[in-house]
Coordinates of C-alpha atoms (C1' of nucleotides) in Angstrom, one line a residue:
Chain A
M1 CA 4.0 -6.8 -5.8
S2 CA 1.8 -5.4 -8.5
I3 CA 4.6 -3.7 -10.3
R4 CA 6.8 -6.8 -10.3
H5 CA 3.9 -8.9 -11.7
G6 CA 2.9 -6.2 -14.1
L7 CA 6.4 -6.1 -15.7
L8 CA 6.4 -9.9 -15.8
A9 CA 3.1 -9.8 -17.7
L10 CA 4.5 -7.4 -20.3
L11 CA 7.7 -9.5 -20.6
S12 CA 5.6 -12.6 -21.2
A13 CA 4.9 -11.1 -24.7
G14 CA 8.6 -11.0 -25.5
P15 CA 11.8 -9.2 -24.4
R16 CA 11.5 -5.6 -23.5
Y17 CA 13.8 -2.8 -22.2
G18 CA 13.2 -0.5 -19.3
Y19 CA 11.7 2.6 -21.0
Q20 CA 9.5 0.4 -23.1
L21 CA 8.2 -1.4 -20.1
R22 CA 7.2 1.8 -18.4
A23 CA 5.5 3.1 -21.6
E24 CA 3.6 -0.1 -22.1
F25 CA 2.6 -0.4 -18.4
E26 CA 1.2 3.1 -18.4
A27 CA -0.5 2.5 -21.7
A28 CA -2.1 -0.6 -20.4
T29 CA -3.4 1.1 -17.2
G30 CA -4.1 4.5 -18.7
A31 CA -1.3 6.1 -16.7
S32 CA -3.6 5.9 -13.6
W33 CA -0.5 5.3 -11.5
P34 CA 2.5 7.0 -13.0
L35 CA 5.5 4.7 -12.9
N36 CA 8.8 6.3 -12.1
I37 CA 11.5 5.0 -14.5
G38 CA 13.9 4.3 -11.7
Q39 CA 11.3 2.0 -10.2
V40 CA 11.4 -0.1 -13.3
Y41 CA 15.1 -0.7 -13.2
T42 CA 15.2 -1.5 -9.5
T43 CA 12.2 -3.8 -9.9
L44 CA 13.9 -5.5 -12.8
N45 CA 17.1 -5.9 -10.8
R46 CA 15.2 -7.5 -7.9
A47 CA 13.3 -9.7 -10.2
E48 CA 16.6 -10.8 -11.8
R49 CA 18.0 -11.4 -8.4
D50 CA 15.0 -13.7 -7.7
G51 CA 15.4 -15.5 -11.0
L52 CA 12.2 -14.3 -12.6
V53 CA 13.8 -12.4 -15.4
E54 CA 17.2 -12.4 -17.1
I55 CA 19.0 -10.1 -19.5
A56 CA 18.4 -11.4 -23.0
E57 CA 20.8 -9.4 -25.2
T58 CA 21.4 -5.9 -26.4
D59 CA 19.4 -4.1 -28.9
P60 CA 20.6 -2.9 -32.3
Q61 CA 20.3 0.5 -30.5
N62 CA 22.2 -0.8 -27.5
R63 CA 19.2 -1.1 -25.2
V64 CA 19.2 -3.8 -22.6
L65 CA 16.5 -6.3 -23.3
Y66 CA 15.1 -8.4 -20.4
R67 CA 13.5 -11.8 -20.9
I68 CA 11.2 -13.6 -18.6
T69 CA 12.4 -17.0 -17.3
A70 CA 10.5 -20.2 -16.7
A71 CA 10.3 -19.3 -13.0
G72 CA 9.0 -15.9 -14.0
R73 CA 6.3 -17.6 -16.1
D74 CA 5.3 -19.7 -13.1
A75 CA 5.1 -16.7 -10.9
L76 CA 3.0 -14.9 -13.5
A77 CA 0.7 -17.9 -13.9
A78 CA 0.2 -18.1 -10.2
W79 CA -0.7 -14.4 -10.1
F80 CA -3.2 -14.7 -12.9
G81 CA -4.5 -18.1 -11.7
G82 CA -5.4 -17.0 -8.2
P83 CA -7.5 -14.2 -6.8
V84 CA -6.2 -11.0 -5.2
A85 CA -6.7 -11.9 -1.5
L86 CA -7.8 -9.7 1.3
T87 CA -4.5 -10.1 3.0
D88 CA -2.8 -8.8 -0.1
R89 CA -4.6 -5.5 0.1
P90 CA -3.2 -2.5 2.0
R91 CA -4.9 -0.9 4.9
D92 CA -7.8 1.3 4.0
E93 CA -6.6 4.6 5.2
L94 CA -10.0 6.3 5.1
A95 CA -11.7 3.6 7.2
I96 CA -8.9 3.8 9.7
K97 CA -9.2 7.5 9.8
L98 CA -12.9 7.5 10.5
A99 CA -12.7 4.7 13.0
L100 CA -10.1 6.6 15.0
A101 CA -11.8 9.9 14.6
L102 CA -14.6 8.3 16.6
V103 CA -12.3 7.5 19.6
A104 CA -10.0 10.5 19.4
P105 CA -11.3 13.3 21.7
G106 CA -12.2 16.6 20.2
V107 CA -12.5 15.5 16.5
D108 CA -15.6 16.7 14.6
V109 CA -16.3 13.4 12.8
A110 CA -19.1 14.8 10.8
R111 CA -16.8 17.4 9.4
V112 CA -14.2 14.8 8.5
V113 CA -16.9 13.0 6.6
Q114 CA -18.0 16.1 4.8
V115 CA -14.5 17.0 3.7
Q116 CA -14.0 13.6 2.3
R117 CA -17.3 13.6 0.6
T118 CA -16.4 16.8 -1.2
A119 CA -13.1 15.4 -2.3
T120 CA -14.5 12.1 -3.4
M121 CA -17.3 13.8 -5.3
R122 CA -14.9 16.0 -7.2
H123 CA -12.9 12.9 -8.0
L124 CA -15.9 11.1 -9.2
Q125 CA -16.9 14.0 -11.5
E126 CA -13.5 14.1 -12.9
L127 CA -13.7 10.4 -13.7
T128 CA -17.0 10.6 -15.3
R129 CA -15.9 13.6 -17.3
L130 CA -13.0 11.6 -18.6
K131 CA -15.4 8.9 -19.7
T132 CA -16.9 11.1 -22.3
A133 CA -13.6 12.8 -23.2
P134 CA -12.4 12.1 -26.8
E135 CA -9.7 9.6 -26.3
A136 CA -6.9 10.5 -28.6
S137 CA -4.4 7.7 -29.1
G138 CA -5.7 4.4 -30.2
G139 CA -4.4 1.1 -28.9
A140 CA -4.9 -0.3 -25.4
E141 CA -7.9 1.9 -24.8
L142 CA -9.7 -1.0 -23.3
G143 CA -7.5 -1.4 -20.2
W144 CA -7.8 2.2 -19.3
A145 CA -11.5 2.0 -19.6
L146 CA -11.6 -0.9 -17.2
V147 CA -9.3 0.8 -14.7
R148 CA -11.3 4.0 -15.0
E149 CA -14.6 2.1 -14.3
S150 CA -12.9 0.4 -11.3
M151 CA -12.1 3.8 -9.9
I152 CA -15.6 5.0 -10.5
F153 CA -17.2 2.0 -8.9
H154 CA -15.0 2.4 -5.8
A155 CA -15.5 6.1 -5.6
E156 CA -19.3 5.5 -5.7
A157 CA -19.0 2.9 -3.0
E158 CA -17.1 5.4 -1.0
M159 CA -19.8 8.0 -1.4
R160 CA -22.4 5.6 -0.3
W161 CA -20.3 4.6 2.6
L162 CA -19.9 8.2 3.6
D163 CA -23.7 8.6 3.5
H164 CA -24.0 5.5 5.6
C165 CA -21.5 7.0 8.2
E166 CA -23.4 10.3 8.3
A167 CA -26.6 8.5 9.0
Y168 CA -24.9 6.5 11.7
L169 CA -23.6 9.6 13.3
A170 CA -26.9 11.3 13.1
R171 CA -28.5 8.4 14.9
A172 CA -25.8 8.4 17.5
A173 CA -26.3 12.1 18.0
R174 CA -30.0 11.5 18.8
H175 CA -29.1 8.7 21.2
P176 CA -25.9 10.2 22.7
R177 CA -23.4 8.1 24.5
P178 CA -22.8 9.2 28.1
A179 CA -19.3 10.3 27.2
V180 CA -16.6 11.2 29.7
P181 CA -18.2 13.4 32.4
A182 CA -15.3 15.6 33.4
G183 CA -12.6 17.2 31.4
N184 CA -10.2 14.3 32.1
D185 CA -9.0 13.2 28.8
Q186 CA -5.9 11.6 30.2
D187 CA -6.6 8.2 31.4
T188 CA -9.2 6.0 29.7
E189 CA -8.9 2.3 30.2
A190 CA -5.7 0.4 30.6
V191 CA -5.3 -2.7 28.5
R192 CA -7.4 -5.5 29.8
R193 CA -5.6 -8.3 31.5
Chain B
M1 CA 1.2 6.8 6.9
S2 CA -2.0 5.3 8.4
I3 CA -0.4 3.6 11.3
R4 CA 1.6 6.7 12.3
H5 CA -1.5 8.9 12.3
G6 CA -3.5 6.2 14.0
L7 CA -1.1 6.1 16.9
L8 CA -1.1 9.9 17.1
A9 CA -4.9 9.8 17.2
L10 CA -4.8 7.4 20.2
L11 CA -2.1 9.4 21.9
S12 CA -4.2 12.6 21.5
A13 CA -6.4 11.2 24.3
G14 CA -3.4 10.9 26.7
P15 CA -0.1 9.1 27.2
R16 CA -0.1 5.4 26.2
Y17 CA 2.5 2.6 26.1
G18 CA 3.2 0.3 23.2
Y19 CA 1.1 -2.7 24.0
Q20 CA -1.8 -0.5 24.9
L21 CA -1.6 1.3 21.6
R22 CA -1.8 -1.9 19.7
A23 CA -4.8 -3.1 21.7
E24 CA -6.7 0.2 21.3
F25 CA -5.8 0.4 17.6
E26 CA -7.2 -3.0 17.0
A27 CA -10.2 -2.4 19.1
A28 CA -11.0 0.8 17.2
T29 CA -10.7 -0.8 13.8
G30 CA -12.1 -4.2 14.7
A31 CA -8.8 -5.9 14.2
S32 CA -9.4 -5.8 10.5
W33 CA -5.7 -5.2 9.9
P34 CA -3.8 -7.0 12.7
L35 CA -1.0 -4.8 13.9
N36 CA 2.3 -6.4 14.7
I37 CA 3.7 -5.2 18.1
G38 CA 7.1 -4.6 16.6
Q39 CA 5.6 -2.2 14.2
V40 CA 4.2 -0.1 17.0
Y41 CA 7.6 0.4 18.5
T42 CA 9.4 1.2 15.3
T43 CA 6.6 3.6 14.4
L44 CA 6.9 5.2 17.7
N45 CA 10.6 5.6 17.4
R46 CA 10.3 7.1 14.0
A47 CA 7.6 9.5 15.2
E48 CA 9.8 10.5 18.1
R49 CA 12.6 11.1 15.7
D50 CA 10.3 13.4 13.7
G51 CA 9.3 15.2 16.9
L52 CA 5.7 14.1 16.8
V53 CA 5.8 12.2 20.1
E54 CA 8.0 12.0 23.1
I55 CA 8.6 9.7 26.0
A56 CA 6.5 11.0 28.9
E57 CA 7.5 9.0 31.9
T58 CA 7.5 5.5 33.2
D59 CA 4.5 3.8 34.5
P60 CA 4.0 2.5 38.1
Q61 CA 4.5 -0.8 36.3
N62 CA 7.6 0.4 34.5
R63 CA 5.9 0.8 31.2
V64 CA 7.2 3.4 28.8
L65 CA 4.5 6.1 28.2
Y66 CA 4.6 8.1 25.0
R67 CA 3.0 11.6 24.8
I68 CA 2.0 13.5 21.7
T69 CA 3.8 16.8 21.1
A70 CA 2.5 20.0 19.7
A71 CA 3.9 19.2 16.3
G72 CA 2.2 15.8 16.6
R73 CA -1.1 17.5 17.3
D74 CA -0.6 19.7 14.3
A75 CA 0.1 16.7 12.1
L76 CA -3.0 14.9 13.4
A77 CA -5.1 18.0 12.8
A78 CA -3.8 18.2 9.3
W79 CA -4.7 14.5 8.8
F80 CA -8.2 14.9 10.1
G81 CA -8.7 18.2 8.5
G82 CA -8.0 17.2 4.9
P83 CA -9.3 14.4 2.7
V84 CA -7.6 11.2 1.8
A85 CA -6.4 12.1 -1.6
L86 CA -6.1 9.9 -4.7
T87 CA -2.4 10.2 -4.8
D88 CA -2.3 8.8 -1.2
R89 CA -3.9 5.6 -2.2
P90 CA -1.9 2.6 -3.3
R91 CA -2.1 1.1 -6.7
D92 CA -5.2 -1.1 -7.1
E93 CA -3.7 -4.5 -7.7
L94 CA -6.8 -6.0 -9.1
A95 CA -7.3 -3.3 -11.7
I96 CA -3.7 -3.6 -12.8
K97 CA -4.0 -7.3 -13.0
L98 CA -7.0 -7.2 -15.2
A99 CA -5.6 -4.4 -17.4
L100 CA -2.5 -6.4 -18.0
A101 CA -4.3 -9.7 -18.5
L102 CA -5.8 -8.0 -21.5
V103 CA -2.5 -7.3 -23.1
A104 CA -0.5 -10.4 -22.0
P105 CA -0.7 -13.1 -24.5
G106 CA -2.3 -16.4 -23.6
V107 CA -4.2 -15.3 -20.6
D108 CA -7.8 -16.3 -20.2
V109 CA -9.2 -13.0 -18.9
A110 CA -12.6 -14.4 -18.4
R111 CA -11.3 -17.0 -16.1
V112 CA -9.3 -14.5 -14.1
V113 CA -12.5 -12.5 -13.6
Q114 CA -14.4 -15.7 -12.5
V115 CA -11.7 -16.7 -10.0
Q116 CA -11.8 -13.2 -8.5
R117 CA -15.6 -13.2 -8.5
T118 CA -15.6 -16.4 -6.4
A119 CA -13.1 -15.1 -3.9
T120 CA -14.8 -11.7 -3.6
M121 CA -18.2 -13.4 -3.2
R122 CA -16.9 -15.6 -0.4
H123 CA -15.4 -12.5 1.2
L124 CA -18.7 -10.7 0.9
Q125 CA -20.6 -13.5 2.5
E126 CA -18.2 -13.7 5.4
L127 CA -18.6 -10.0 6.0
T128 CA -22.4 -10.1 6.0
R129 CA -22.3 -13.1 8.2
L130 CA -20.2 -11.1 10.7
K131 CA -22.8 -8.3 10.6
T132 CA -25.4 -10.5 12.3
A133 CA -22.9 -12.3 14.6
P134 CA -23.4 -11.6 18.3
E135 CA -20.7 -9.1 19.1
A136 CA -19.3 -10.1 22.5
S137 CA -17.2 -7.4 24.0
G138 CA -18.7 -4.0 24.4
G139 CA -16.8 -0.8 23.8
A140 CA -15.7 0.6 20.5
E141 CA -18.1 -1.5 18.5
L142 CA -19.0 1.4 16.4
G143 CA -15.7 1.7 14.7
W144 CA -15.6 -1.9 13.7
A145 CA -19.1 -1.6 12.3
L146 CA -18.0 1.3 10.1
V147 CA -14.9 -0.5 8.9
R148 CA -16.9 -3.6 8.2
E149 CA -19.4 -1.6 6.2
S150 CA -16.6 0.0 4.2
M151 CA -15.3 -3.4 3.3
I152 CA -18.8 -4.6 2.3
F153 CA -19.3 -1.5 0.1
H154 CA -16.0 -2.0 -1.6
A155 CA -16.6 -5.7 -2.1
E156 CA -19.9 -5.0 -3.6
A157 CA -18.4 -2.4 -5.9
E158 CA -15.8 -5.0 -6.9
M159 CA -18.5 -7.5 -7.7
R160 CA -20.3 -5.0 -9.9
W161 CA -17.1 -4.1 -11.6
L162 CA -16.4 -7.7 -12.3
D163 CA -19.8 -8.0 -13.9
H164 CA -19.0 -4.9 -15.9
C165 CA -15.7 -6.5 -17.1
E166 CA -17.4 -9.7 -18.0
A167 CA -20.0 -7.9 -20.1
Y168 CA -17.2 -5.9 -21.7
L169 CA -15.4 -9.1 -22.5
A170 CA -18.5 -10.8 -23.9
R171 CA -19.0 -7.8 -26.2
A172 CA -15.4 -7.9 -27.3
A173 CA -15.7 -11.6 -28.1
R174 CA -18.7 -10.9 -30.4
H175 CA -16.7 -8.1 -32.1
P176 CA -13.3 -9.7 -32.0
R177 CA -10.1 -7.8 -32.5
P178 CA -8.0 -8.9 -35.4
A179 CA -5.3 -10.2 -33.0
V180 CA -1.9 -11.2 -34.0
P181 CA -2.2 -13.6 -37.0
A182 CA 0.8 -15.8 -36.7
G183 CA 2.3 -17.3 -33.6
N184 CA 4.8 -14.4 -33.3
D185 CA 4.4 -13.2 -29.7
Q186 CA 7.8 -11.8 -29.7
D187 CA 7.8 -8.3 -31.1
T188 CA 4.9 -6.0 -30.7
E189 CA 5.5 -2.3 -31.0
A190 CA 8.5 -0.5 -29.9
V191 CA 8.0 2.6 -27.8
R192 CA 6.7 5.4 -29.9
R193 CA 9.0 8.3 -30.4
Chain C
dC1 C1' 8.9 -24.9 38.3
dG2 C1' 7.2 -24.3 33.6
dA3 C1' 4.3 -22.2 30.5
dC4 C1' 2.2 -18.3 29.0
dA5 C1' 1.1 -13.5 28.3
dC6 C1' 2.9 -8.9 28.9
dA7 C1' 6.3 -5.5 27.6
dT8 C1' 10.2 -3.4 25.1
dG9 C1' 13.2 -3.4 21.7
dT10 C1' 16.5 -4.6 17.6
dA11 C1' 17.9 -6.4 13.1
dA12 C1' 17.0 -7.5 8.7
dC13 C1' 14.4 -7.3 4.7
dA14 C1' 10.7 -6.1 1.2
dC15 C1' 8.8 -2.9 -1.8
dG16 C1' 8.0 1.7 -3.4
dT17 C1' 9.7 6.4 -4.2
dT18 C1' 12.6 10.2 -5.2
dA19 C1' 16.7 12.4 -6.5
dC20 C1' 20.8 12.2 -8.8
dA21 C1' 24.5 11.0 -12.3
dT22 C1' 25.8 9.7 -16.7
dG23 C1' 25.6 9.2 -21.6
dA24 C1' 23.5 9.0 -26.3
dT25 C1' 20.4 10.8 -29.6
dT26 C1' 17.3 13.8 -31.4
dT27 C1' 15.6 18.4 -32.6
dG28 C1' 14.9 23.3 -32.8
Chain D
dC1 C1' 25.1 24.6 -30.4
dA2 C1' 21.6 24.0 -26.8
dA3 C1' 17.8 21.9 -25.0
dA4 C1' 15.0 18.1 -24.6
dT5 C1' 14.2 13.3 -24.7
dC6 C1' 15.7 8.7 -24.4
dA7 C1' 18.1 5.2 -21.8
dT8 C1' 20.4 3.1 -17.9
dG9 C1' 21.6 2.9 -13.5
dT10 C1' 22.7 4.0 -8.4
dA11 C1' 22.1 5.9 -3.7
dA12 C1' 19.3 7.0 -0.1
dC13 C1' 15.2 7.0 2.3
dG14 C1' 10.4 5.8 3.8
dT15 C1' 7.0 2.7 5.5
dG16 C1' 5.5 -1.9 6.6
dT17 C1' 6.6 -6.6 8.0
dT18 C1' 8.6 -10.5 10.2
dA19 C1' 11.7 -12.8 13.3
dC20 C1' 14.3 -12.7 17.0
dA21 C1' 16.2 -11.5 21.8
dT22 C1' 15.2 -10.2 26.4
dG23 C1' 13.1 -9.7 30.6
dT24 C1' 9.0 -9.5 33.9
dG25 C1' 5.0 -11.1 36.0
dT26 C1' 1.4 -14.4 36.6
dC27 C1' -0.9 -18.7 37.2
dG28 C1' -1.6 -23.6 37.2

DNA sequence: CGACACATGTAACACGTTACATGATTTG
DNA sequence: CAAATCATGTAACGTGTTACATGTGTCG
């Protein structure tokens, strides 16, 4: 629901039209997550369906202006007023991947960790490089800085976690699990009952 | 696509049926993201449609066993072989929220940060509490430990980021932006052309 | 028997994403 | 004029999510 709320936030400053919303959304977040223009219109339609926005009028240039409604302001206030909960967050694909690499037979977990480390490291370097880059356009530079820092912090956390995993695996290698004796991959345990 | 690949990973150890897949998936990830049983069947159907799995046979107990196909093994190998890319990851709702709180009029950004900090802190405490909890069932304890650590690392990163944001805001408060003089929230800038 | 867990499946919906169609306007 | 950009919209599809329907087996 981040796009929906994001558009509501922009509309809370006054009526906007579709293209303008995309431009301002990307300006505010530093275009970290490019927003397809079609998505803006579908999201606006659904928000209108739900009574959060309404069509205000038409521009001098014949552009369709959307206005936030009272219900929309309520939804926005609820968004800003409460935290982003755990349950709101999507599954962490990397964590799932590693956890399942452990139970899937014939997967070189250490290699998976290494590949990810390389990619995350490259990502992290790119982000830090951007930090010192001469930011051209003025304006909502602040938001992009915050988003960028968020990405950096999470990438660093991921690097640390990968180190952690590697250490864990190294320890597990020294104290190996008995593992399945024969080559019978087929039947492990049925679901417990 | 994490669920799809997750099921493929489990099926790579041999044929499984729906309920079993859910049980093993949750066991491997520590039930961090509870998996609705309906989701398992729809995902299996779609994977079958795409030729990644096929129905193997029926159990002694009349349960429908799915088997991974060669194409499924290829897809799985590609998943494990490559990193989780940036573009694969969903939008970070918290970062978007903060970035837009900066540009939305009349939002107390510092309060948003504080509310989030409280929630994340509580989350972090719960996670560290779980770390020392006496884990009952044996088995795939390792995966859950890794997932839990991942959550902890990311929660810590979020706390640090929130501190960072607060410092940023405090600095901005000492060097305030001119801000809009009158009460005219309506029209900011049109999209640049 | 009745309640409960197991087991499979379908239907409907949400959001996000892409591709496409259609004009108007600008610009080289 | 031709190409590009602006601007709005629609159609189709993907995954994820929930609710519901249905039947079987078990256990008190």
